[in-house]
XYZ file of N, CA and C in Angstrom:
276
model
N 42.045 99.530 32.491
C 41.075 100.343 31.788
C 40.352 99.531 30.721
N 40.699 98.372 30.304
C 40.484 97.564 28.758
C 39.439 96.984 29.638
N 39.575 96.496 30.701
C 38.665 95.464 31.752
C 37.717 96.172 32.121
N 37.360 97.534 32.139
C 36.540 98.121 32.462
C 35.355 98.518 31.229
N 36.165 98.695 30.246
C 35.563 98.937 28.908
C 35.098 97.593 28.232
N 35.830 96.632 28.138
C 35.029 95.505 27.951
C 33.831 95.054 28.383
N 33.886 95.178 30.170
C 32.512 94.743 30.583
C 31.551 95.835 30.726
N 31.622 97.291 30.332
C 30.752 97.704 29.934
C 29.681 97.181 28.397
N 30.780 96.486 27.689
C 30.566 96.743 26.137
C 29.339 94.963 26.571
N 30.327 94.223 27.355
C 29.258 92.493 28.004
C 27.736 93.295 28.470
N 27.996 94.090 29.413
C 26.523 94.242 30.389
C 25.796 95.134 29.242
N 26.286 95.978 28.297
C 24.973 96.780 27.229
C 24.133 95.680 26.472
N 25.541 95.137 26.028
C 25.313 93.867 24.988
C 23.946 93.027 25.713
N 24.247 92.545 26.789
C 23.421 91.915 27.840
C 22.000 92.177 27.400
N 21.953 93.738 27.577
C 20.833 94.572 28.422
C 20.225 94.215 26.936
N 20.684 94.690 25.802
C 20.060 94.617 24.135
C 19.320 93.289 24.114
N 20.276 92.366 24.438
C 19.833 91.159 23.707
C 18.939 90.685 24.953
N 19.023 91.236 25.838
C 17.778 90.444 26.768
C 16.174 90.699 26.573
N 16.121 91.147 25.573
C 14.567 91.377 25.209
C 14.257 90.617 24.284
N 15.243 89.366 23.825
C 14.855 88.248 23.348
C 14.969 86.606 24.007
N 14.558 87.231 25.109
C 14.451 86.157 26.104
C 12.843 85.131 26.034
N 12.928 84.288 26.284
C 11.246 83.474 26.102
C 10.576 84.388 27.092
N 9.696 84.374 26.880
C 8.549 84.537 27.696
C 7.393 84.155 28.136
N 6.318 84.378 27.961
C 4.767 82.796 28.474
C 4.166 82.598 27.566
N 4.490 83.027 26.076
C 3.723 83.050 25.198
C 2.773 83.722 24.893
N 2.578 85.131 25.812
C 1.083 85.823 25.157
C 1.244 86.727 23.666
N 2.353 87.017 23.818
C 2.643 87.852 22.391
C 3.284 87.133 21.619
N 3.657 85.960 21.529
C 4.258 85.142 20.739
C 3.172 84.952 19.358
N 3.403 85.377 18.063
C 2.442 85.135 17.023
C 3.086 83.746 16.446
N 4.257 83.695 16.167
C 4.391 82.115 15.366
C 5.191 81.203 16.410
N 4.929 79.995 16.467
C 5.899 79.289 17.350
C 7.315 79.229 17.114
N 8.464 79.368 18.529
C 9.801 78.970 18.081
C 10.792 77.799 17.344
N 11.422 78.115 16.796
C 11.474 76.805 15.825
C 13.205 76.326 16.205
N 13.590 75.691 15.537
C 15.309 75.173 15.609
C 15.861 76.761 16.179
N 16.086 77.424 15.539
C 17.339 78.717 15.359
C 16.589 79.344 16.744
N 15.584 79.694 17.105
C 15.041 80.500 18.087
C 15.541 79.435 19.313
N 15.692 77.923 19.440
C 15.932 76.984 20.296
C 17.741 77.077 20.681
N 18.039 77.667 19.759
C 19.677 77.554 19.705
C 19.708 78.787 20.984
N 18.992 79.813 20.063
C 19.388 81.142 20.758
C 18.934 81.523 22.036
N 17.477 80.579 22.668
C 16.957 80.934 24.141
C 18.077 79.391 24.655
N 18.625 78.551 24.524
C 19.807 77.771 25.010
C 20.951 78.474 25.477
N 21.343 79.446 24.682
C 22.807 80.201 24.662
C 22.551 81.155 26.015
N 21.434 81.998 25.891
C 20.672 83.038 27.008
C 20.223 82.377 27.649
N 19.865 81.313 28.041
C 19.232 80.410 29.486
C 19.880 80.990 31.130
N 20.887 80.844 30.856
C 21.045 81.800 32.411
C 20.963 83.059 32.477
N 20.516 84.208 31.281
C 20.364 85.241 31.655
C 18.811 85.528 31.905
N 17.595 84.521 31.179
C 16.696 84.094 31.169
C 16.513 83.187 32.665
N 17.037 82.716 33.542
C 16.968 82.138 34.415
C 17.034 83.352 35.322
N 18.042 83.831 35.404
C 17.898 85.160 36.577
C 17.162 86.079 36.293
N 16.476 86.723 35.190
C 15.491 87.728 34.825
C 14.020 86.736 35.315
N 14.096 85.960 34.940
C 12.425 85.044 35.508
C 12.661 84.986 37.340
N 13.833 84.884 37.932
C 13.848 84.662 39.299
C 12.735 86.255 39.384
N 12.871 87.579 38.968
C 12.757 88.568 39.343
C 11.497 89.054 38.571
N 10.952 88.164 37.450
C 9.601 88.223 36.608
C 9.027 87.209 36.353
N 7.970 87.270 36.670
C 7.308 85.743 36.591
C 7.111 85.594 35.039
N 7.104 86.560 33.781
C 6.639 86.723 32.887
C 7.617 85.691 31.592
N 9.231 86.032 32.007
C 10.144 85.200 31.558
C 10.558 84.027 31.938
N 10.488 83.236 30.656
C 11.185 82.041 30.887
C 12.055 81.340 30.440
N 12.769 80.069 30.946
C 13.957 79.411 30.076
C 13.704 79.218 28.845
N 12.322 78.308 28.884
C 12.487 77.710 27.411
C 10.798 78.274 27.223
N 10.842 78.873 25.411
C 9.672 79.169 25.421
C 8.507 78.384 25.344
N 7.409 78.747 25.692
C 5.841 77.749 25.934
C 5.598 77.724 24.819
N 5.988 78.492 23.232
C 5.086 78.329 22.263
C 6.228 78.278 21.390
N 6.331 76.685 20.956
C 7.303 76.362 19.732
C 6.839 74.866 19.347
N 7.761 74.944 18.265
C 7.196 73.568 17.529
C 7.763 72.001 17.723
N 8.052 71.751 18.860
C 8.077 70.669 19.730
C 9.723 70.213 19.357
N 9.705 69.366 18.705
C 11.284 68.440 19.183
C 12.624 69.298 18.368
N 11.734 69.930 17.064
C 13.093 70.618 16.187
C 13.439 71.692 17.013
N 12.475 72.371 18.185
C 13.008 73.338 19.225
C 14.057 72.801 20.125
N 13.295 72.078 20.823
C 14.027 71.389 22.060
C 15.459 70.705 21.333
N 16.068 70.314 20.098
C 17.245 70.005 19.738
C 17.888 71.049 19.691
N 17.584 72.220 18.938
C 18.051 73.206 19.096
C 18.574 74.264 20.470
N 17.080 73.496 21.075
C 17.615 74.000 22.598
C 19.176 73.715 23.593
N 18.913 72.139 23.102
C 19.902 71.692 24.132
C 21.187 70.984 23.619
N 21.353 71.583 21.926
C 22.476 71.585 21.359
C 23.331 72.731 22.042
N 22.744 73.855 22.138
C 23.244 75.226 22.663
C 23.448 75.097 24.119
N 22.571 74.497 24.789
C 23.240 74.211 26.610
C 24.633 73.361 26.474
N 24.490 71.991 25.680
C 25.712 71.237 25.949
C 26.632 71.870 25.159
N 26.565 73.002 24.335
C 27.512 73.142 23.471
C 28.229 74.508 24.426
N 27.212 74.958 24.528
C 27.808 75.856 25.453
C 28.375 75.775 26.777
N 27.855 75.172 27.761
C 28.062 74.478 29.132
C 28.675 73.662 29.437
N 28.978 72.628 28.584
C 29.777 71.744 28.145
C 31.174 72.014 28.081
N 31.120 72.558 27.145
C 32.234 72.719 26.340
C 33.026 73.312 27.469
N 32.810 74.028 28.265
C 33.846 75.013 29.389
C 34.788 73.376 29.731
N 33.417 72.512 30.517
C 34.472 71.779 31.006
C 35.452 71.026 30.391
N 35.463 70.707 29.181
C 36.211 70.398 28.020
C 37.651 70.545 27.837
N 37.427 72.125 27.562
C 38.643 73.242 27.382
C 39.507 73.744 28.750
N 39.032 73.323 29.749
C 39.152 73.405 30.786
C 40.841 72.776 30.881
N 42.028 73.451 31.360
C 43.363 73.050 31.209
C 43.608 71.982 33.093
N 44.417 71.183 33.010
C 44.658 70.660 33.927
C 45.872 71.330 34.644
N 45.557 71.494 36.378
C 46.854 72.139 36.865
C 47.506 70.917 37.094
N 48.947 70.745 36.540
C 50.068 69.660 37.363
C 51.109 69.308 36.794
């Protein structure tokens, strides 16, 4: 029952925070900066499968301020993506 209630509490959570996914830049008023780079890094695969199904979303956003984004970006992929294989226990 805990397993059931948990991943309800993952997929709402999901559903909330997926409306801060990049997108193509038409409503974007200021460019994304470091902290906005962290946070479309962390959501990149939920941003990857919502763009398979909208052309409108994307991984990384079109309108930010060049390299302090992209560090931010891909501190959050390797930190996140990474890290699994890391922590990852050995069977033997």
């Amino acid at each position: 029952m805990k397993r059931i209630g948990l991943l309800a509490i993952m997929l709402s959570l999901m559903l909330v925070l997926g409306g801060c996914v990049p997108g193509d830049g038409t409503y974007t008023t200021d460019p994304a900066g470091f902290f906005w780079g962290v946070w479309h890094g962390w959501i990149a695969p939920v941003s990857l499968i919502l763009g398979l199904f909208n052309d409108t979303y994307r991984v990384y956003e079109v309108n930010n301020t060049g390299w302090f984004y992209d560090l931010g970006f891909y501190i959050a992929i390797i930190s996140g993506f990474g890290g699994v294989a890391v922590t990852r226990k050995s069977r033997g």
